[in-house]
Amino acid sequence: MSVVSAQNRQVLLDLVRWNGQIDDLIAAARMIPEGEFPAAVLDCASAQAALHKVLAGAALPGGLTAWAEELHIREDIDIEAGHEDLLTQFLFEMSTPELFEPVTGELCGRWLDELGMPV
């Protein structure tokens, strides 16, 4: 893996793990040319951590929506094997609250249950 690829992978890992300010993470990820290779994997633990950020007040619901939308559209982020349907549905619902329901503490709690982690 080249240095650039390693840097790109770290940017995507930071996005998946929501390590930083969401706007900065999205901006950095959008500077990466897509199609290199699947560089990061969204797993249930990362989805749970994102939900916990909102429940703890460390992130706004709109941040969760922006995070999910960015992950949902990226070709270079895979979904954890064995949880593709669940995590894809999670991203779809979180990224389009206007089609489903607003991101609230109650919704986050339900998704934590769905993802196998009680509030």
Coordinates of C-alpha atoms in Angstrom, one line a residue:
M1 CA 0.0 0.0 0.0
S2 CA 1.4 3.4 -0.9
V3 CA 1.8 6.2 1.5
V4 CA -1.1 8.0 -0.1
S5 CA -3.3 4.9 0.1
A6 CA -2.4 4.5 3.8
Q7 CA -3.4 8.1 4.4
N8 CA -6.6 7.7 2.5
R9 CA -7.4 4.5 4.4
Q10 CA -6.9 6.4 7.7
V11 CA -9.2 9.2 6.6
L12 CA -11.9 6.6 5.8
L13 CA -11.3 4.8 9.1
D14 CA -11.7 8.1 11.0
L15 CA -14.9 8.7 9.1
V16 CA -16.3 5.3 9.8
R17 CA -15.3 5.6 13.5
W18 CA -16.4 9.2 13.6
N19 CA -13.1 10.3 15.1
G20 CA -13.4 14.1 14.9
Q21 CA -15.7 16.8 13.7
I22 CA -18.2 15.3 11.2
D23 CA -17.9 18.2 8.7
D24 CA -14.1 17.9 8.7
L25 CA -14.2 14.1 8.3
I26 CA -16.6 14.4 5.4
A27 CA -14.5 17.1 3.7
A28 CA -11.4 15.0 4.0
A29 CA -13.1 11.9 2.7
R30 CA -14.4 13.8 -0.3
M31 CA -10.9 14.7 -1.3
I32 CA -10.1 11.0 -1.8
P33 CA -10.6 9.7 -5.3
E34 CA -13.0 6.8 -5.1
G35 CA -12.4 3.4 -6.6
E36 CA -9.0 2.6 -5.1
F37 CA -10.2 -0.3 -3.1
P38 CA -12.5 -0.9 -0.2
A39 CA -10.4 0.9 2.4
A40 CA -12.6 0.7 5.5
V41 CA -15.5 -1.4 6.8
L42 CA -18.5 -0.2 8.7
D43 CA -19.2 -2.6 11.5
C44 CA -21.9 -2.8 14.1
A45 CA -19.6 -1.4 16.8
S46 CA -19.0 1.8 14.7
A47 CA -22.8 2.2 14.1
Q48 CA -23.4 1.7 17.9
A49 CA -20.7 4.2 18.8
A50 CA -22.3 6.8 16.4
L51 CA -25.7 6.3 18.1
H52 CA -24.1 6.7 21.5
K53 CA -22.6 10.0 20.4
V54 CA -26.1 11.3 19.8
L55 CA -27.6 9.8 23.0
A56 CA -24.7 11.3 25.1
G57 CA -25.2 14.7 23.5
A58 CA -21.7 14.6 22.0
A59 CA -23.2 14.9 18.5
L60 CA -26.4 16.4 17.1
P61 CA -28.9 14.2 15.2
G62 CA -28.0 16.1 12.0
G63 CA -24.5 15.0 12.4
L64 CA -25.6 11.4 12.5
T65 CA -27.6 12.0 9.4
A66 CA -24.6 13.5 7.6
W67 CA -22.3 10.7 8.8
A68 CA -24.7 8.0 7.6
E69 CA -25.3 9.7 4.3
E70 CA -21.6 10.0 3.6
L71 CA -21.0 6.3 4.5
H72 CA -24.0 5.2 2.4
I73 CA -22.8 6.8 -0.8
R74 CA -19.1 5.8 -0.6
E75 CA -18.0 2.9 -2.8
D76 CA -14.7 2.6 -0.9
I77 CA -16.4 1.7 2.4
D78 CA -17.6 -1.9 2.8
I79 CA -20.3 -3.2 5.2
E80 CA -19.4 -5.8 7.8
A81 CA -19.9 -9.3 6.5
G82 CA -22.9 -11.0 7.9
H83 CA -24.6 -7.7 8.8
E84 CA -25.0 -6.2 5.3
D85 CA -28.8 -6.0 5.3
L86 CA -29.0 -4.6 8.8
L87 CA -26.3 -2.0 8.4
T88 CA -27.5 -0.9 5.0
Q89 CA -31.0 -0.4 6.4
F90 CA -29.5 1.5 9.3
L91 CA -27.6 3.8 6.9
F92 CA -30.6 4.3 4.7
E93 CA -32.9 5.2 7.6
M94 CA -30.4 7.5 9.3
S95 CA -29.4 9.2 6.1
T96 CA -32.9 10.0 5.0
P97 CA -34.9 10.9 8.1
E98 CA -37.4 12.7 5.9
L99 CA -38.4 9.3 4.5
F100 CA -38.6 7.4 7.8
E101 CA -38.6 9.4 11.0
P102 CA -36.5 12.1 12.6
V103 CA -33.4 11.1 14.5
T104 CA -34.3 11.1 18.1
G105 CA -33.1 9.5 21.3
E106 CA -35.9 7.0 21.0
L107 CA -34.9 6.0 17.4
C108 CA -31.3 5.7 18.5
G109 CA -32.3 3.4 21.3
R110 CA -34.3 1.2 19.0
W111 CA -31.4 1.0 16.6
L112 CA -29.0 0.1 19.4
D113 CA -31.4 -2.8 20.2
E114 CA -31.5 -3.8 16.5
L115 CA -27.7 -3.8 16.4
G116 CA -27.6 -6.0 19.5
M117 CA -26.6 -3.5 22.1
P118 CA -29.1 -2.3 24.7
V119 CA -29.1 1.4 25.7

